[in-house]
PDB file of C-alpha atoms in Angstrom:
ATOM      1  CA  MET A  13       2.090 -11.342  -4.985  1.00  0.00           C
ATOM      2  CA  SER A  14       3.004 -10.330  -1.447  1.00  0.00           C
ATOM      3  CA  LEU A  15       5.162  -7.343  -0.622  1.00  0.00           C
ATOM      4  CA  SER A  16       8.053  -9.618   0.360  1.00  0.00           C
ATOM      5  CA  ASP A  17       7.840 -11.422  -2.989  1.00  0.00           C
ATOM      6  CA  LYS A  18       7.834  -8.114  -4.886  1.00  0.00           C
ATOM      7  CA  ILE A  19      10.868  -6.939  -2.933  1.00  0.00           C
ATOM      8  CA  MET A  20      12.770 -10.172  -3.580  1.00  0.00           C
ATOM      9  CA  THR A  21      11.996  -9.879  -7.312  1.00  0.00           C
ATOM     10  CA  ASP A  22      13.151  -6.249  -7.392  1.00  0.00           C
ATOM     11  CA  MET A  23      16.365  -7.110  -5.580  1.00  0.00           C
ATOM     12  CA  LYS A  24      17.444  -8.773  -8.813  1.00  0.00           C
ATOM     13  CA  ASN A  25      17.342  -5.347 -10.455  1.00  0.00           C
ATOM     14  CA  HIS A  26      20.780  -4.057 -11.346  1.00  0.00           C
ATOM     15  CA  ASP A  27      19.915  -0.360 -11.106  1.00  0.00           C
ATOM     16  CA  LYS A  28      21.883   0.926  -8.102  1.00  0.00           C
ATOM     17  CA  THR A  29      19.249   3.356  -6.815  1.00  0.00           C
ATOM     18  CA  THR A  30      16.449   0.789  -7.036  1.00  0.00           C
ATOM     19  CA  LEU A  31      18.539  -1.931  -5.456  1.00  0.00           C
ATOM     20  CA  ASP A  32      19.698   0.327  -2.596  1.00  0.00           C
ATOM     21  CA  THR A  33      16.169   1.565  -1.937  1.00  0.00           C
ATOM     22  CA  VAL A  34      14.690  -1.942  -1.996  1.00  0.00           C
ATOM     23  CA  ARG A  35      17.363  -3.050   0.475  1.00  0.00           C
ATOM     24  CA  MET A  36      16.444  -0.147   2.774  1.00  0.00           C
ATOM     25  CA  ILE A  37      12.763  -1.082   2.575  1.00  0.00           C
ATOM     26  CA  LYS A  38      13.540  -4.732   3.290  1.00  0.00           C
ATOM     27  CA  SER A  39      15.678  -3.702   6.259  1.00  0.00           C
ATOM     28  CA  ALA A  40      12.939  -1.419   7.624  1.00  0.00           C
ATOM     29  CA  LEU A  41      10.376  -4.230   7.289  1.00  0.00           C
ATOM     30  CA  MET A  42      12.692  -6.678   9.036  1.00  0.00           C
ATOM     31  CA  ASN A  43      13.388  -4.213  11.865  1.00  0.00           C
ATOM     32  CA  GLU A  44       9.650  -3.694  12.352  1.00  0.00           C
ATOM     33  CA  LYS A  45       9.093  -7.465  12.374  1.00  0.00           C
ATOM     34  CA  ILE A  46      11.755  -7.860  15.077  1.00  0.00           C
ATOM     35  CA  LYS A  47      10.354  -4.932  17.067  1.00  0.00           C
ATOM     36  CA  LEU A  48       6.812  -6.335  17.011  1.00  0.00           C
ATOM     37  CA  GLY A  49       7.890  -9.951  17.454  1.00  0.00           C
ATOM     38  CA  HIS A  50       5.705 -11.404  14.691  1.00  0.00           C
ATOM     39  CA  ASP A  51       5.300 -11.481  10.922  1.00  0.00           C
ATOM     40  CA  LEU A  52       3.900  -8.210   9.635  1.00  0.00           C
ATOM     41  CA  ASN A  53       0.357  -8.017   8.343  1.00  0.00           C
ATOM     42  CA  ALA A  54      -0.577  -5.814   5.381  1.00  0.00           C
ATOM     43  CA  ASP A  55      -1.437  -2.789   7.580  1.00  0.00           C
ATOM     44  CA  GLU A  56       1.884  -2.966   9.390  1.00  0.00           C
ATOM     45  CA  GLU A  57       3.761  -3.247   6.092  1.00  0.00           C
ATOM     46  CA  LEU A  58       1.845  -0.229   4.822  1.00  0.00           C
ATOM     47  CA  THR A  59       2.811   1.726   7.934  1.00  0.00           C
ATOM     48  CA  VAL A  60       6.503   0.977   7.332  1.00  0.00           C
ATOM     49  CA  LEU A  61       6.234   1.971   3.657  1.00  0.00           C
ATOM     50  CA  ASN A  62       4.484   5.222   4.565  1.00  0.00           C
ATOM     51  CA  ARG A  63       7.243   5.972   7.073  1.00  0.00           C
ATOM     52  CA  GLU A  64       9.870   5.387   4.373  1.00  0.00           C
ATOM     53  CA  LYS A  65       7.934   7.622   1.961  1.00  0.00           C
ATOM     54  CA  LYS A  66       7.606  10.409   4.512  1.00  0.00           C
ATOM     55  CA  GLN A  67      11.322  10.263   5.354  1.00  0.00           C
ATOM     56  CA  ARG A  68      12.203  10.745   1.706  1.00  0.00           C
ATOM     57  CA  GLU A  69       9.718  13.590   1.247  1.00  0.00           C
ATOM     58  CA  GLU A  70      11.198  15.393   4.259  1.00  0.00           C
ATOM     59  CA  SER A  71      14.725  14.764   2.953  1.00  0.00           C
ATOM     60  CA  ILE A  72      13.792  16.273  -0.408  1.00  0.00           C
ATOM     61  CA  GLU A  73      12.545  19.412   1.367  1.00  0.00           C
ATOM     62  CA  GLU A  74      15.728  19.720   3.421  1.00  0.00           C
ATOM     63  CA  PHE A  75      18.025  19.095   0.469  1.00  0.00           C
ATOM     64  CA  ALA A  76      16.132  21.688  -1.581  1.00  0.00           C
ATOM     65  CA  LYS A  77      16.567  24.257   1.209  1.00  0.00           C
ATOM     66  CA  ALA A  78      20.288  23.502   1.236  1.00  0.00           C
ATOM     67  CA  LYS A  79      20.372  23.826  -2.572  1.00  0.00           C
ATOM     68  CA  ARG A  80      21.700  20.274  -2.954  1.00  0.00           C
ATOM     69  CA  ASP A  81      20.060  19.477  -6.292  1.00  0.00           C
ATOM     70  CA  ASP A  82      22.127  16.303  -6.706  1.00  0.00           C
ATOM     71  CA  LEU A  83      20.678  14.863  -3.475  1.00  0.00           C
ATOM     72  CA  VAL A  84      17.172  16.082  -4.353  1.00  0.00           C
ATOM     73  CA  GLU A  85      17.265  14.138  -7.634  1.00  0.00           C
ATOM     74  CA  GLU A  86      18.637  10.980  -6.011  1.00  0.00           C
ATOM     75  CA  THR A  87      16.040  11.105  -3.241  1.00  0.00           C
ATOM     76  CA  LYS A  88      13.235  11.655  -5.766  1.00  0.00           C
ATOM     77  CA  LYS A  89      14.330   8.458  -7.510  1.00  0.00           C
ATOM     78  CA  GLU A  90      14.235   6.626  -4.161  1.00  0.00           C
ATOM     79  CA  LEU A  91      10.780   8.061  -3.462  1.00  0.00           C
ATOM     80  CA  ALA A  92       9.534   6.741  -6.807  1.00  0.00           C
ATOM     81  CA  VAL A  93      10.740   3.250  -5.860  1.00  0.00           C
ATOM     82  CA  VAL A  94       9.007   3.415  -2.465  1.00  0.00           C
ATOM     83  CA  GLU A  95       5.769   4.686  -4.040  1.00  0.00           C
ATOM     84  CA  LYS A  96       5.792   1.698  -6.394  1.00  0.00           C
ATOM     85  CA  TYR A  97       4.965  -0.523  -3.395  1.00  0.00           C
ATOM     86  CA  LEU A  98       2.221   1.724  -2.007  1.00  0.00           C
ATOM     87  CA  PRO A  99      -1.435   1.523  -3.057  1.00  0.00           C
ATOM     88  CA  LYS A 100      -2.704   4.003  -5.654  1.00  0.00           C
ATOM     89  CA  GLN A 101      -3.148   7.429  -4.054  1.00  0.00           C
ATOM     90  CA  MET A 102      -6.619   8.987  -3.813  1.00  0.00           C
ATOM     91  CA  SER A 103      -7.444  11.943  -6.009  1.00  0.00           C
ATOM     92  CA  LYS A 104      -8.497  15.197  -4.365  1.00  0.00           C
ATOM     93  CA  ASP A 105     -12.127  14.517  -5.308  1.00  0.00           C
ATOM     94  CA  GLU A 106     -12.010  10.997  -3.845  1.00  0.00           C
ATOM     95  CA  LEU A 107     -10.514  12.358  -0.629  1.00  0.00           C
ATOM     96  CA  GLU A 108     -13.144  15.091  -0.329  1.00  0.00           C
ATOM     97  CA  SER A 109     -15.867  12.507  -0.929  1.00  0.00           C
ATOM     98  CA  ALA A 110     -14.443  10.247   1.810  1.00  0.00           C
ATOM     99  CA  VAL A 111     -14.252  13.237   4.176  1.00  0.00           C
ATOM    100  CA  LYS A 112     -17.867  14.237   3.479  1.00  0.00           C
ATOM    101  CA  GLU A 113     -19.032  10.651   3.994  1.00  0.00           C
ATOM    102  CA  THR A 114     -17.139  10.413   7.297  1.00  0.00           C
ATOM    103  CA  ILE A 115     -18.502  13.753   8.514  1.00  0.00           C
ATOM    104  CA  ASP A 116     -22.024  12.487   7.823  1.00  0.00           C
ATOM    105  CA  GLU A 117     -21.278   9.153   9.558  1.00  0.00           C
ATOM    106  CA  VAL A 118     -20.032  10.715  12.789  1.00  0.00           C
ATOM    107  CA  GLY A 119     -22.564  13.549  12.704  1.00  0.00           C
ATOM    108  CA  ALA A 120     -19.948  16.286  12.924  1.00  0.00           C
ATOM    109  CA  LYS A 121     -21.344  19.812  13.160  1.00  0.00           C
ATOM    110  CA  GLY A 122     -18.313  22.080  13.463  1.00  0.00           C
ATOM    111  CA  LYS A 123     -14.634  22.566  14.141  1.00  0.00           C
ATOM    112  CA  SER A 124     -14.938  21.004  17.588  1.00  0.00           C
ATOM    113  CA  ASP A 125     -15.623  17.625  15.930  1.00  0.00           C
ATOM    114  CA  PHE A 126     -12.343  17.677  13.974  1.00  0.00           C
ATOM    115  CA  GLY A 127     -10.685  14.957  16.091  1.00  0.00           C
ATOM    116  CA  LYS A 128     -13.708  12.691  15.898  1.00  0.00           C
ATOM    117  CA  VAL A 129     -13.809  12.977  12.096  1.00  0.00           C
ATOM    118  CA  MET A 130     -10.058  12.376  11.712  1.00  0.00           C
ATOM    119  CA  LYS A 131     -10.201   9.335  13.989  1.00  0.00           C
ATOM    120  CA  ALA A 132     -12.912   7.773  11.816  1.00  0.00           C
ATOM    121  CA  LEU A 133     -11.381   8.903   8.506  1.00  0.00           C
ATOM    122  CA  MET A 134      -7.748   7.810   8.830  1.00  0.00           C
ATOM    123  CA  PRO A 135      -8.352   4.029   8.883  1.00  0.00           C
ATOM    124  CA  LYS A 136     -10.424   4.391   5.688  1.00  0.00           C
ATOM    125  CA  ILE A 137      -7.720   6.231   3.755  1.00  0.00           C
ATOM    126  CA  LYS A 138      -4.602   4.722   5.312  1.00  0.00           C
ATOM    127  CA  GLY A 139      -1.817   4.575   2.774  1.00  0.00           C
ATOM    128  CA  ARG A 140      -3.962   6.051   0.019  1.00  0.00           C
ATOM    129  CA  ALA A 141      -3.883   9.712   1.069  1.00  0.00           C
ATOM    130  CA  ASP A 142      -1.531  12.027   2.904  1.00  0.00           C
ATOM    131  CA  GLY A 143      -2.498  12.907   6.481  1.00  0.00           C
ATOM    132  CA  LYS A 144      -1.848  16.621   5.887  1.00  0.00           C
ATOM    133  CA  ALA A 145      -4.134  16.650   2.853  1.00  0.00           C
ATOM    134  CA  ALA A 146      -6.789  14.770   4.819  1.00  0.00           C
ATOM    135  CA  SER A 147      -6.690  17.160   7.778  1.00  0.00           C
ATOM    136  CA  GLN A 148      -6.900  20.147   5.426  1.00  0.00           C
ATOM    137  CA  ALA A 149      -9.905  18.606   3.647  1.00  0.00           C
ATOM    138  CA  VAL A 150     -11.612  17.992   7.007  1.00  0.00           C
ATOM    139  CA  ARG A 151     -10.942  21.592   8.130  1.00  0.00           C
ATOM    140  CA  ASP A 152     -12.286  22.955   4.838  1.00  0.00           C
ATOM    141  CA  GLN A 153     -15.500  20.964   5.113  1.00  0.00           C
ATOM    142  CA  LEU A 154     -16.063  21.669   8.814  1.00  0.00           C
ATOM    143  CA  ASN A 155     -15.970  25.431   8.284  1.00  0.00           C
TER     144      ASN A 155
END
């Protein structure tokens, strides 16, 4: 089932938070389609979903700083809906294994090869691991 089909099925859900979040995702996908001028492929859809996920994670941080627990809870529910459409996230061990494999592939020797490793690693883990976690794993292994 394609992402669009899943979204259309979930739009029949009567839970307000889920319905609102699915509408926002659909809108973001449509805006990206218009911006690019063609139907989105799976990678482009994944990019939009990751952007939506990141926005909600940042909102949760900001709401927590402002002590707005009501908004934190609502945004966490939205985040759960967005994550439902994303691929299963890599475990820490899987990420470290992918980093080690990539370091070996590019022949990285030290910190100066950080950019080269990240450039090769990110396409492999796109959508399945957080960029911050990946960069930290690369730094740890290059030391």
